[in-house]
Amino acid sequence: METIDLRSDTVTLPTAAMRQAMAAAEVGDDVYGEDPSVLRLEAIAADLLGKPAALFVPSGTMGNLAAVLAHCQRGDEVILGDQAHTYLYEAGGIAALGGVHPRTVRTNPDGTLDPAEIEVVIRGDDAHFPITRLISLENTHNRTGGSVLSVAYTWQVAEIARQHSLALHIDGARIFNAAAALGVAVRELAEPADSITFCLSKALAAPVGSVLVGDAAFIRRAHRARKQLGGGMRQAGVLAAAGIVALETMVDRLGEDHRRARLLAAGLAGIAGVVPDKNPPPSNMVYIQLDPQLPLDAAGLAEQLEGRGIKVLPVAARRMRLVPHCWTTDAQIEQVISSFGALLG
Ligand SMILES: *Cc1c(COP(=O)(O)O)cnc(C)c1O
């Protein structure tokens, strides 16, 4: 039986072109700065995002952590959303390893933080307080269903950061999805920020890796942080080669994932007891709520679907996530919709 895995876009396997590029990659010792494939990936990424420098890191989590360590000292504070990936899903690394204090503000259902609320929590100069140093946004915003932050909103927050001499970081794990959804160049979304992390291994299908971009002095500090964190890799060009293919071949097709997410949400919305959080979904993620009257909860339904070769991600008792990606076909979307209908009808 064919498996349709919609738990996440991270399940995407490397493409044939990536495997070939990995096998043929020119490599060297990247800790000595001598891996030509890593250097090439970093140059391509910096250029695409419109920043002077870039750093290849093993994961998005390390990219965000290295960024926070490069922006902040111990005891400094970062303002971020209470639904931010960095706050919820990165093992508390900024506090545990960086001594950086997270100050949360409410995340709106559209993934934004209220600019007025950000201003309220910026600390004054008082020895009682940590020093506010950084604001961190997330685009697309995962927990709010792949919400897309606009260029104008990002500038609005950047302006607040500038007025208070703070830095602005974007957890742009899926920034290319945001750019595709908005129909803008990714560098327009990156321009207001001092630093951005993006993932190569989600919808872009590379096997491993993320990239952090920013100015040269910032990237020098992040490079040291990466070494401290154990993220200095040697012949990492084998991985970077796949990342280059990801940027060259997988970015322009992201609209396909978004179209299939819309198809899926529209189909599921037609099934009694199933309510998509957002219809149409803003990017590649479909989150659905299951009516409490339904006999199956999210875990029960996921198990039944798995029996039909369909994997989904339960995220709460009555909530689940489905993420179409580059291996998903229109026929599979139809099959998923009809399986929901059969199990819940
Ligand atoms: C996936 C993700 C990350 C990084 O995750 P890793 O698994 O460490 O690569 C960071 N932020 C967001 C919003 C994500 O979805």
Short mmCIF file of C-alpha atoms and ligand atoms in Angstrom, two decimals:
data_model
loop_
_atom_site.label_atom_id
_atom_site.label_comp_id
_atom_site.label_asym_id
_atom_site.label_seq_id
_atom_site.Cartn_x
_atom_site.Cartn_y
_atom_site.Cartn_z
CA MET A 1 0.00 0.00 0.00
CA GLU A 2 1.25 3.45 -0.94
CA THR A 3 1.72 5.71 2.10
CA ILE A 4 0.47 9.29 1.96
CA ASP A 5 2.42 11.09 4.67
CA LEU A 6 0.96 14.52 5.43
CA ARG A 7 2.27 14.90 9.00
CA SER A 8 4.75 17.57 7.97
CA ASP A 9 6.77 18.95 5.06
CA THR A 10 9.86 17.65 6.91
CA VAL A 11 9.08 14.10 5.74
CA THR A 12 10.07 15.01 2.17
CA LEU A 13 12.93 12.86 0.91
CA PRO A 14 15.81 14.32 -1.12
CA THR A 15 15.15 14.43 -4.87
CA ALA A 16 17.15 12.40 -7.41
CA ALA A 17 18.95 15.61 -8.45
CA MET A 18 19.92 16.18 -4.79
CA ARG A 19 21.30 12.64 -4.46
CA GLN A 20 23.38 13.16 -7.61
CA ALA A 21 24.66 16.52 -6.43
CA MET A 22 25.56 15.02 -3.05
CA ALA A 23 27.50 12.18 -4.66
CA ALA A 24 29.38 14.58 -6.91
CA ALA A 25 29.88 17.40 -4.37
CA GLU A 26 33.28 19.04 -4.09
CA VAL A 27 34.10 19.08 -0.39
CA GLY A 28 36.74 20.22 2.09
CA ASP A 29 36.98 20.91 5.81
CA ASP A 30 34.34 23.52 6.57
CA VAL A 31 35.70 24.17 10.07
CA TYR A 32 38.80 25.45 8.23
CA GLY A 33 36.43 27.35 5.90
CA GLU A 34 37.55 25.16 3.02
CA ASP A 35 34.41 23.42 1.83
CA PRO A 36 33.58 24.90 -1.60
CA SER A 37 30.02 23.54 -1.60
CA VAL A 38 29.20 25.04 1.80
CA LEU A 39 30.73 28.37 0.74
CA ARG A 40 28.68 28.28 -2.45
CA LEU A 41 25.44 27.52 -0.60
CA GLU A 42 26.15 30.36 1.82
CA ALA A 43 26.84 32.77 -1.05
CA ILE A 44 23.64 31.77 -2.88
CA ALA A 45 21.58 32.07 0.31
CA ALA A 46 23.02 35.48 1.22
CA ASP A 47 22.30 36.73 -2.29
CA LEU A 48 18.73 35.37 -2.36
CA LEU A 49 17.89 36.88 1.03
CA GLY A 50 19.69 40.13 0.21
CA LYS A 51 22.08 39.99 3.19
CA PRO A 52 25.90 40.29 3.17
CA ALA A 53 26.67 36.93 4.79
CA ALA A 54 25.27 33.48 5.59
CA LEU A 55 26.03 30.46 7.77
CA PHE A 56 25.06 26.84 7.09
CA VAL A 57 23.76 25.17 10.27
CA PRO A 58 22.52 21.62 10.97
CA SER A 59 18.98 22.61 11.95
CA GLY A 60 16.55 25.49 12.24
CA THR A 61 16.74 25.17 16.00
CA MET A 62 20.48 25.76 15.93
CA GLY A 63 20.05 28.62 13.46
CA ASN A 64 17.64 30.42 15.79
CA LEU A 65 19.79 29.68 18.85
CA ALA A 66 23.01 30.84 17.18
CA ALA A 67 21.17 34.00 16.10
CA VAL A 68 19.96 34.73 19.64
CA LEU A 69 23.46 34.06 21.02
CA ALA A 70 24.95 36.40 18.41
CA HIS A 71 22.46 39.20 19.17
CA CYS A 72 22.28 38.86 22.99
CA GLN A 73 24.43 38.59 26.11
CA ARG A 74 23.47 36.49 29.15
CA GLY A 75 20.68 38.24 31.04
CA ASP A 76 19.43 40.06 27.96
CA GLU A 77 15.83 39.65 26.88
CA VAL A 78 14.17 38.65 23.62
CA ILE A 79 10.56 39.58 22.83
CA LEU A 80 8.73 36.83 21.00
CA GLY A 81 5.23 35.42 20.57
CA ASP A 82 3.69 33.03 23.10
CA GLN A 83 3.04 30.65 20.17
CA ALA A 84 6.54 31.02 18.68
CA HIS A 85 8.44 27.87 17.70
CA THR A 86 11.52 29.26 19.48
CA TYR A 87 9.49 29.66 22.68
CA LEU A 88 7.60 26.35 22.53
CA TYR A 89 9.58 23.79 20.54
CA GLU A 90 13.30 24.47 20.83
CA ALA A 91 13.82 22.87 24.25
CA GLY A 92 14.22 26.23 25.95
CA GLY A 93 17.69 26.51 24.41
CA ILE A 94 17.87 30.30 24.45
CA ALA A 95 17.41 30.24 28.25
CA ALA A 96 19.19 26.96 29.03
CA LEU A 97 22.25 27.54 26.87
CA GLY A 98 22.23 31.30 26.27
CA GLY A 99 20.96 32.67 29.57
CA VAL A 100 18.61 34.77 27.45
CA HIS A 101 15.28 35.66 29.01
CA PRO A 102 12.19 35.15 26.84
CA ARG A 103 9.50 37.84 27.16
CA THR A 104 6.35 36.70 25.43
CA VAL A 105 3.51 38.71 23.99
CA ARG A 106 0.24 37.24 22.77
CA THR A 107 0.37 35.77 19.28
CA ASN A 108 -2.62 36.90 17.18
CA PRO A 109 -4.52 34.27 15.14
CA ASP A 110 -2.80 35.63 12.01
CA GLY A 111 0.68 35.01 13.44
CA THR A 112 1.41 38.68 14.13
CA LEU A 113 2.33 40.26 17.45
CA ASP A 114 0.49 43.48 18.20
CA PRO A 115 3.02 46.32 17.63
CA ALA A 116 1.53 48.24 20.58
CA GLU A 117 2.03 45.22 22.86
CA ILE A 118 5.63 44.89 21.70
CA GLU A 119 6.23 48.54 22.61
CA VAL A 120 4.69 48.05 26.06
CA VAL A 121 7.06 45.22 27.02
CA ILE A 122 10.29 46.91 25.88
CA ARG A 123 12.17 47.55 29.15
CA GLY A 124 13.28 50.91 30.40
CA ASP A 125 16.79 51.50 31.75
CA ASP A 126 16.53 50.17 35.32
CA ALA A 127 18.85 47.80 37.18
CA HIS A 128 15.82 45.69 38.18
CA PHE A 129 15.18 44.68 34.57
CA PRO A 130 16.84 42.48 32.00
CA ILE A 131 18.01 44.45 28.96
CA THR A 132 15.67 44.13 25.97
CA ARG A 133 17.91 43.34 23.01
CA LEU A 134 15.95 41.52 20.34
CA ILE A 135 12.50 41.05 18.79
CA SER A 136 11.84 37.72 17.03
CA LEU A 137 9.04 37.11 14.51
CA GLU A 138 8.08 33.86 12.78
CA ASN A 139 7.15 33.73 9.07
CA THR A 140 5.29 31.64 8.07
CA HIS A 141 3.85 31.12 11.53
CA ASN A 142 3.53 27.41 12.26
CA ARG A 143 1.15 27.21 15.26
CA THR A 144 -1.36 29.60 13.73
CA GLY A 145 -1.66 27.39 10.65
CA GLY A 146 1.09 28.61 8.35
CA SER A 147 0.09 32.27 8.65
CA VAL A 148 1.93 34.71 6.44
CA LEU A 149 3.35 37.98 7.77
CA SER A 150 3.31 40.76 5.17
CA VAL A 151 6.21 42.94 4.08
CA ALA A 152 4.43 46.01 5.52
CA TYR A 153 3.89 44.37 8.92
CA THR A 154 7.53 43.26 9.06
CA TRP A 155 8.62 46.86 8.38
CA GLN A 156 6.29 48.10 11.09
CA VAL A 157 8.00 45.87 13.68
CA ALA A 158 11.44 46.70 12.27
CA GLU A 159 10.66 50.40 12.79
CA ILE A 160 9.85 49.74 16.47
CA ALA A 161 13.09 47.78 16.81
CA ARG A 162 15.06 50.61 15.19
CA GLN A 163 13.50 53.27 17.41
CA HIS A 164 14.56 51.33 20.52
CA SER A 165 17.97 50.17 19.18
CA LEU A 166 16.85 46.52 19.21
CA ALA A 167 17.68 43.88 16.63
CA LEU A 168 14.97 42.05 14.65
CA HIS A 169 15.31 38.34 13.91
CA ILE A 170 12.92 36.31 11.77
CA ASP A 171 12.47 32.59 12.33
CA GLY A 172 11.85 32.08 8.63
CA ALA A 173 11.88 28.29 8.68
CA ARG A 174 9.28 28.61 5.90
CA ILE A 175 10.07 32.14 4.64
CA PHE A 176 10.03 30.87 1.02
CA ASN A 177 6.44 29.71 1.56
CA ALA A 178 5.60 33.19 2.83
CA ALA A 179 7.19 34.78 -0.25
CA ALA A 180 5.31 32.38 -2.55
CA ALA A 181 2.00 33.06 -0.81
CA LEU A 182 2.48 36.83 -1.07
CA GLY A 183 3.95 36.77 -4.57
CA VAL A 184 6.96 38.82 -3.45
CA ALA A 185 10.70 38.17 -3.66
CA VAL A 186 11.98 36.59 -0.45
CA ARG A 187 14.51 39.42 -0.05
CA GLU A 188 11.63 41.88 0.39
CA LEU A 189 10.50 39.93 3.46
CA ALA A 190 14.08 39.70 4.70
CA GLU A 191 15.04 43.33 4.16
CA PRO A 192 13.48 44.77 7.34
CA ALA A 193 15.21 42.16 9.55
CA ASP A 194 18.77 42.02 10.87
CA SER A 195 18.85 38.23 10.66
CA ILE A 196 16.76 35.36 9.28
CA THR A 197 16.93 31.60 9.69
CA PHE A 198 15.39 29.44 6.96
CA CYS A 199 15.11 25.66 6.58
CA LEU A 200 16.28 23.69 3.56
CA SER A 201 14.82 20.45 4.86
CA LYS A 202 11.11 21.27 5.00
CA ALA A 203 9.11 21.96 1.85
CA LEU A 204 12.39 22.48 -0.04
CA ALA A 205 13.08 18.75 0.48
CA ALA A 206 16.81 18.81 1.29
CA PRO A 207 17.77 16.04 3.73
CA VAL A 208 19.43 18.23 6.38
CA GLY A 209 20.18 21.83 7.11
CA SER A 210 19.19 25.43 7.59
CA VAL A 211 20.85 28.73 6.80
CA LEU A 212 21.21 31.84 8.96
CA VAL A 213 21.77 35.16 7.18
CA GLY A 214 22.73 38.64 8.36
CA ASP A 215 25.56 41.15 8.16
CA ALA A 216 29.18 40.06 8.23
CA ALA A 217 29.89 41.00 11.87
CA PHE A 218 26.73 39.20 13.03
CA ILE A 219 27.58 36.08 11.04
CA ARG A 220 31.12 36.07 12.56
CA ARG A 221 29.53 35.97 16.04
CA ALA A 222 27.00 33.33 14.96
CA HIS A 223 29.87 31.27 13.52
CA ARG A 224 31.53 31.21 16.94
CA ALA A 225 28.18 30.28 18.56
CA ARG A 226 27.74 27.44 16.06
CA LYS A 227 31.16 26.10 17.06
CA GLN A 228 30.28 26.34 20.78
CA LEU A 229 27.07 24.46 20.12
CA GLY A 230 28.91 21.64 18.37
CA GLY A 231 27.59 22.59 14.95
CA GLY A 232 30.97 22.94 13.21
CA MET A 233 30.81 20.26 10.52
CA ARG A 234 33.69 19.02 8.39
CA GLN A 235 32.90 17.79 4.84
CA ALA A 236 29.43 19.32 5.13
CA GLY A 237 29.46 20.08 1.40
CA VAL A 238 27.75 16.72 0.90
CA LEU A 239 24.75 18.26 2.66
CA ALA A 240 25.17 21.77 1.27
CA ALA A 241 25.11 20.37 -2.28
CA ALA A 242 21.55 19.15 -1.67
CA GLY A 243 20.69 22.55 -0.21
CA ILE A 244 21.89 24.28 -3.38
CA VAL A 245 19.64 22.02 -5.46
CA ALA A 246 16.81 22.82 -3.05
CA LEU A 247 17.22 26.55 -3.64
CA GLU A 248 17.64 26.12 -7.38
CA THR A 249 14.78 23.70 -8.04
CA MET A 250 12.28 23.60 -5.17
CA VAL A 251 11.45 27.24 -4.47
CA ASP A 252 9.44 28.06 -7.59
CA ARG A 253 7.10 25.09 -7.12
CA LEU A 254 5.90 25.96 -3.57
CA GLY A 255 2.68 27.43 -4.98
CA GLU A 256 1.71 23.86 -5.90
CA ASP A 257 1.76 22.88 -2.21
CA HIS A 258 -0.36 25.90 -1.37
CA ARG A 259 -2.86 25.02 -4.10
CA ARG A 260 -3.13 21.45 -2.76
CA ALA A 261 -3.58 22.74 0.78
CA ARG A 262 -6.53 24.83 -0.47
CA LEU A 263 -7.94 21.81 -2.32
CA LEU A 264 -7.64 19.69 0.82
CA ALA A 265 -9.18 22.29 3.15
CA ALA A 266 -12.08 22.86 0.76
CA GLY A 267 -12.72 19.11 0.49
CA LEU A 268 -12.52 18.48 4.24
CA ALA A 269 -14.78 21.46 4.94
CA GLY A 270 -17.50 19.55 3.09
CA ILE A 271 -17.45 16.72 5.64
CA ALA A 272 -19.83 17.07 8.60
CA GLY A 273 -17.98 17.64 11.88
CA VAL A 274 -14.71 18.75 10.24
CA VAL A 275 -13.87 22.45 10.38
CA PRO A 276 -10.62 23.79 8.89
CA ASP A 277 -9.09 26.52 11.11
CA LYS A 278 -8.47 28.58 8.00
CA ASN A 279 -10.26 28.09 4.72
CA PRO A 280 -8.52 28.81 2.44
CA PRO A 281 -5.27 28.04 4.31
CA PRO A 282 -2.67 30.81 4.01
CA SER A 283 0.24 28.60 2.88
CA ASN A 284 1.00 24.86 2.91
CA MET A 285 -0.62 23.76 6.20
CA VAL A 286 -4.15 22.60 6.86
CA TYR A 287 -5.21 22.51 10.51
CA ILE A 288 -8.65 21.06 11.22
CA GLN A 289 -10.92 20.87 14.26
CA LEU A 290 -13.06 17.79 14.85
CA ASP A 291 -16.50 18.32 16.32
CA PRO A 292 -16.83 16.92 19.88
CA GLN A 293 -19.92 15.01 18.68
CA LEU A 294 -17.85 12.89 16.30
CA PRO A 295 -17.23 9.34 17.57
CA LEU A 296 -13.49 9.55 16.77
CA ASP A 297 -11.08 11.99 18.39
CA ALA A 298 -7.92 13.13 16.60
CA ALA A 299 -5.79 10.19 17.80
CA GLY A 300 -8.54 7.68 16.94
CA LEU A 301 -9.08 9.15 13.49
CA ALA A 302 -5.32 9.27 12.84
CA GLU A 303 -5.12 5.57 13.67
CA GLN A 304 -8.01 4.72 11.32
CA LEU A 305 -6.41 6.81 8.56
CA GLU A 306 -3.09 5.07 9.09
CA GLY A 307 -4.88 1.77 8.40
CA ARG A 308 -5.64 3.27 4.99
CA GLY A 309 -2.03 4.33 4.43
CA ILE A 310 -2.60 7.98 5.36
CA LYS A 311 -0.48 9.67 8.04
CA VAL A 312 -1.65 12.87 9.71
CA LEU A 313 -0.48 14.70 12.84
CA PRO A 314 -2.86 14.95 15.81
CA VAL A 315 -1.89 18.13 17.69
CA ALA A 316 -4.64 18.18 20.34
CA ALA A 317 -7.58 16.00 21.39
CA ARG A 318 -9.77 17.30 18.56
CA ARG A 319 -7.26 18.98 16.28
CA MET A 320 -4.91 17.72 13.58
CA ARG A 321 -2.51 18.97 10.95
CA LEU A 322 -2.09 17.92 7.32
CA VAL A 323 0.70 19.34 5.14
CA PRO A 324 0.82 18.67 1.39
CA HIS A 325 4.36 18.70 -0.03
CA CYS A 326 6.33 17.95 -3.16
CA TRP A 327 5.49 14.23 -3.13
CA THR A 328 1.76 14.83 -2.75
CA THR A 329 -0.44 14.50 -5.84
CA ASP A 330 -3.94 15.80 -6.60
CA ALA A 331 -5.14 12.18 -6.67
CA GLN A 332 -3.79 11.66 -3.14
CA ILE A 333 -5.61 14.77 -1.93
CA GLU A 334 -8.84 13.31 -3.36
CA GLN A 335 -8.07 9.99 -1.68
CA VAL A 336 -7.51 11.68 1.70
CA ILE A 337 -10.79 13.60 1.42
CA SER A 338 -12.72 10.46 0.51
CA SER A 339 -11.11 8.51 3.38
CA PHE A 340 -12.20 11.21 5.85
CA GLY A 341 -15.69 11.00 4.36
CA ALA A 342 -15.76 7.21 4.66
CA LEU A 343 -14.51 7.17 8.27
CA LEU A 344 -16.67 10.02 9.54
CA GLY A 345 -19.72 9.67 7.29
C1 LIG B 1 10.82 23.45 11.87
C2 LIG B 1 10.88 24.79 12.44
C3 LIG B 1 12.06 25.28 13.02
C4 LIG B 1 13.35 24.52 13.12
O1 LIG B 1 13.22 23.19 13.31
P1 LIG B 1 14.39 22.12 13.15
O2 LIG B 1 13.61 20.86 13.21
O3 LIG B 1 15.32 22.33 14.25
O4 LIG B 1 15.05 22.31 11.81
C5 LIG B 1 12.04 26.57 13.50
N1 LIG B 1 10.94 27.32 13.42
C6 LIG B 1 9.80 26.89 12.85
C7 LIG B 1 8.63 27.81 12.75
C8 LIG B 1 9.73 25.59 12.36
O5 LIG B 1 8.59 25.15 11.83
#
